Coordinates of C-alpha atoms in Angstrom, one line a residue:
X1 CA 34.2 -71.9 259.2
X2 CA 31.0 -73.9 259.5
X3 CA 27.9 -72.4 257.9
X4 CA 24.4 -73.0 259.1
X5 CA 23.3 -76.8 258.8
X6 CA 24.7 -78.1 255.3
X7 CA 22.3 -80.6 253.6
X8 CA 24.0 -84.2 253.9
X9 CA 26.3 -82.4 256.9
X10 CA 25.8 -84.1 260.6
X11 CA 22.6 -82.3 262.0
X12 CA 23.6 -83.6 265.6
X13 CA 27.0 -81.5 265.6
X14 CA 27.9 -78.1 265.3
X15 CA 31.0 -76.6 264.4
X16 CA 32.0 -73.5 266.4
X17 CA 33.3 -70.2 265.4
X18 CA 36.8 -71.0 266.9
X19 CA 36.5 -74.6 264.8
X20 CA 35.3 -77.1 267.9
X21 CA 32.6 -79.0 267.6
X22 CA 30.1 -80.2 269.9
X23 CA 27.1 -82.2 269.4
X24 CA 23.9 -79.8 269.6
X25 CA 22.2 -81.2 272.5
X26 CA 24.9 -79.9 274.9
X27 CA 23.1 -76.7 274.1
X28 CA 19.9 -76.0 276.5
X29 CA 17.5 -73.2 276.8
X30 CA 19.0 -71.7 279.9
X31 CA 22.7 -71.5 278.4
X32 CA 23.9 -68.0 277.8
X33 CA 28.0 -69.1 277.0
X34 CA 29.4 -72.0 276.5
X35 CA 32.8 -72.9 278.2
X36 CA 34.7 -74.4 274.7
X37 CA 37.5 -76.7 275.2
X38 CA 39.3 -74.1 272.8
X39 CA 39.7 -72.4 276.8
X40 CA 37.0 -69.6 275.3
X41 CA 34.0 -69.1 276.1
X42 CA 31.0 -68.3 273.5
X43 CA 28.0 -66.5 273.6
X44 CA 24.8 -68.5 273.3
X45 CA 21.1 -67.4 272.0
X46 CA 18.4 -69.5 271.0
X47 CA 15.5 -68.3 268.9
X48 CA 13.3 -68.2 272.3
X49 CA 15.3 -66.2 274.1
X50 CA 13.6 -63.0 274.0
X51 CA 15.5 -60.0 273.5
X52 CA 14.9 -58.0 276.3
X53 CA 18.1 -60.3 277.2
X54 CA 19.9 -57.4 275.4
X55 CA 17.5 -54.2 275.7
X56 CA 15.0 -52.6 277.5
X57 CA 10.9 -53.5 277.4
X58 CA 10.5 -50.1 276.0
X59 CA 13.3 -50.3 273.1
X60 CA 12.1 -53.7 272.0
X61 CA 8.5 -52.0 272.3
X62 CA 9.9 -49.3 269.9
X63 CA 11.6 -51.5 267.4
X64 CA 8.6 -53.3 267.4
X65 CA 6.0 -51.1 265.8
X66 CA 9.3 -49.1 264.2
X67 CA 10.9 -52.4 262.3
X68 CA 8.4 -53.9 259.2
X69 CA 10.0 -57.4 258.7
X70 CA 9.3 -58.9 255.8
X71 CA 9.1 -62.6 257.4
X72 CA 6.0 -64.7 257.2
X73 CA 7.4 -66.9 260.4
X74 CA 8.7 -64.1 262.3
X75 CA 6.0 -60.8 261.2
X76 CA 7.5 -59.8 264.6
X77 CA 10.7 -58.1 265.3
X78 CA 12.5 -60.4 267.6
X79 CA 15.9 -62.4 268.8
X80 CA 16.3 -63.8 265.7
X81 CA 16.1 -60.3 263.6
X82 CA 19.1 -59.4 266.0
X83 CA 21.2 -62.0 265.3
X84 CA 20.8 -61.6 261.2
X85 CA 22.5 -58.6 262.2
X86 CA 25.1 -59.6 264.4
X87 CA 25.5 -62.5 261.5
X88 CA 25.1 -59.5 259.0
X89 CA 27.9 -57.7 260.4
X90 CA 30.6 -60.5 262.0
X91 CA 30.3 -63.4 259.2
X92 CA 33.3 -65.3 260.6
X93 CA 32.2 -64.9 264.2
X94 CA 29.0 -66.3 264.1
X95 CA 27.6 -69.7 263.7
X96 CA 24.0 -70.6 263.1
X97 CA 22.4 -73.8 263.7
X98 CA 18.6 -74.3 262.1
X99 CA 17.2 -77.0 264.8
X100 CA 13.4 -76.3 263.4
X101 CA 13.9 -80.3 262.4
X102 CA 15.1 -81.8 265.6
X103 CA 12.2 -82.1 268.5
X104 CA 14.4 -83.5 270.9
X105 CA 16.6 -79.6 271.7
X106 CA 13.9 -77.1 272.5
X107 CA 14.5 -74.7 270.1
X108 CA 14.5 -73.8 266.5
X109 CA 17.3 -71.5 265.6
X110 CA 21.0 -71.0 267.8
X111 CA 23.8 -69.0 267.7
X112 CA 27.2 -69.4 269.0
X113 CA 29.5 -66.5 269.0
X114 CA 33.1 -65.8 268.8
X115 CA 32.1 -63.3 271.7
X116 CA 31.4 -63.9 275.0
X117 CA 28.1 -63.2 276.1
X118 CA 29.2 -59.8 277.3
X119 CA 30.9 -58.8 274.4
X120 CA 27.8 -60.0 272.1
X121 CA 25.6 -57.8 274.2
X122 CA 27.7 -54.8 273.9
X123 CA 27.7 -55.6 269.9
X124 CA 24.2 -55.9 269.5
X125 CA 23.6 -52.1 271.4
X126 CA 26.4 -50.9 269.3
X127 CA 24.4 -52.3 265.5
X128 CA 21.0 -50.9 267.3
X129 CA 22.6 -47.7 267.9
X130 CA 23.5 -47.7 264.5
X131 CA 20.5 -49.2 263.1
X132 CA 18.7 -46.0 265.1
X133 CA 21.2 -43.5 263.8
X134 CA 20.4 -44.8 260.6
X135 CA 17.1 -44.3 260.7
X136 CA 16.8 -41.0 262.1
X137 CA 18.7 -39.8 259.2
X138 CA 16.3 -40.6 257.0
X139 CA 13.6 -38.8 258.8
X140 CA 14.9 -35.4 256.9
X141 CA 15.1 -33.5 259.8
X142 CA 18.5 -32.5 260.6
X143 CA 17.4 -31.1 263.9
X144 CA 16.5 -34.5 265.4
X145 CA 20.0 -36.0 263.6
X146 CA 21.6 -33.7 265.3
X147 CA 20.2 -34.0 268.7
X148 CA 20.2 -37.8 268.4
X149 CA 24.4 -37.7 267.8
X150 CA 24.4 -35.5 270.4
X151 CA 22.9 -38.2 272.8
X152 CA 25.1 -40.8 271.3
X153 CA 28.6 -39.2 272.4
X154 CA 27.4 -39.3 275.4
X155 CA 26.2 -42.8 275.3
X156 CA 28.8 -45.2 277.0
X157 CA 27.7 -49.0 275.5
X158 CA 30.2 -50.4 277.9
X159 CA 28.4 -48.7 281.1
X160 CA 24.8 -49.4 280.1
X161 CA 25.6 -53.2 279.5
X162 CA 27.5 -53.1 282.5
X163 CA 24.3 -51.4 284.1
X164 CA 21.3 -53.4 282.5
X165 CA 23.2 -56.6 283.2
X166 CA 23.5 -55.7 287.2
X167 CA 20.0 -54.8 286.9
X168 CA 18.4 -57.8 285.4
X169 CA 20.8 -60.0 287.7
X170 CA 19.3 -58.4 290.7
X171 CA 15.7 -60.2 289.7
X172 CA 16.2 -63.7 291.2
X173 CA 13.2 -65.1 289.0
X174 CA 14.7 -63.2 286.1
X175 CA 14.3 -65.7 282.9
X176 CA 17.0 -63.8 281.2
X177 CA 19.7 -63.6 283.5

C-alpha cells in the first residue's frame, strides 16, 4: 500500500490502491475514474473538484457555516475535508497524492479509490450521514435525535446517489458530471 508522496519516493508515479502504478500526469481535471489495467476501475477527485460532485448546494452550504476546520490553507470546508474522511475511514482503499509541488498537473491534492466513482459517492453520503447523526447527538435534545433517525431509516443512500447523479447528468454544461 503506497502512502501519500514519500520523501526520496518517485513524485511522477503513483501507486494505486489495487498496487498499479501510473505516472501522475495521466490524471486530468476532468477525470472522475480511472480504467486500471488491474481491469478495475477507481474513483478519481482532485482537490478542485468541488464537492457539490457528491452533495447538494444547500448541504455543502450547511456544512459550511456548521464544520470549524482548523486548516489555515483550507479555513473552508471543502473536497479535500471529505476525502480525510473517506481516508479516515478506508486507510487501505485510499491513495493520496500531494501534487502542491508539481505545476505541470493542475492540481494540488488527488485521490484514487479502491471504489469506483459510484461506490465513493455512496461512501461519502453514508460518513456525512453519520458525521450529521453525530452531531445532532450532541445537540442534547433527544427530540431532534429522534426525529433525525427517524429520517434516516428512511433514507435510501443508494436511491439518492442514483437520483442526484441522473440529475446532475441531465445539465449538459454541468462541470461535475
Amino acid at each position: 500500500m503506497s502512502q501519500p508522496r514519500v520523501p526520496g519516493g518517485d513524485e511522477n508515479a503513483l501507486e494505486l490502491p489495487c498496487g498499479e502504478t501510473i505516472a501522475v500526469g495521466e490524471l486530468d481535471l476532468g477525470m472522475r475514474e480511472y480504467d486500471c489495467d488491474c481491469g478495475e476501475a477507481h474513483a478519481v477527485v482532485m482537490d478542485v473538484h468541488p464537492p457539490e460532485r457528491f452533495l447538494p448546494d444547500f448541504l455543502v452550504d450547511v456544512l459550511r457555516e456548521a464544520i470549524e476546520t482548523t486548516s489555515e490553507e483550507m479555513p473552508e470546508f471543502d473536497t479535500p475535508h471529505l476525502l480525510g474522511v473517506v481516508l479516515e475511514e478506508f486507510p487501505e482503499a485510499v491513495v493520496a497524492h500531494d501534487a502542491s509541488e508539481n505545476a505541470d498537473v493542475g492540481y494540488a491534492m488527488a485521490w484514487v479509490t479502491d471504489f469506483d466513482s459510484r461506490r465513493l459517492h455512496e461512501v461519502v453520503v453514508e460518513l456525512v450521514v453519520e458525521l450529521m447523526e453525530h452531531a445532532v447527538s450532541h445537540a442534547d435534545d433527544d427530540e431532534a435525535l429522534s426525529a433525525f433517525e427517524q429520517e434516516m431509516v428512511e433514507f435510501d443512500v443508494s436511491e439518492f446517489v442514483e437520483q442526484y447523479r441522473a440529475e446532475r447528468d441531465l445539465e449538459a454544461e454541468d462541470p461535475y458530471a
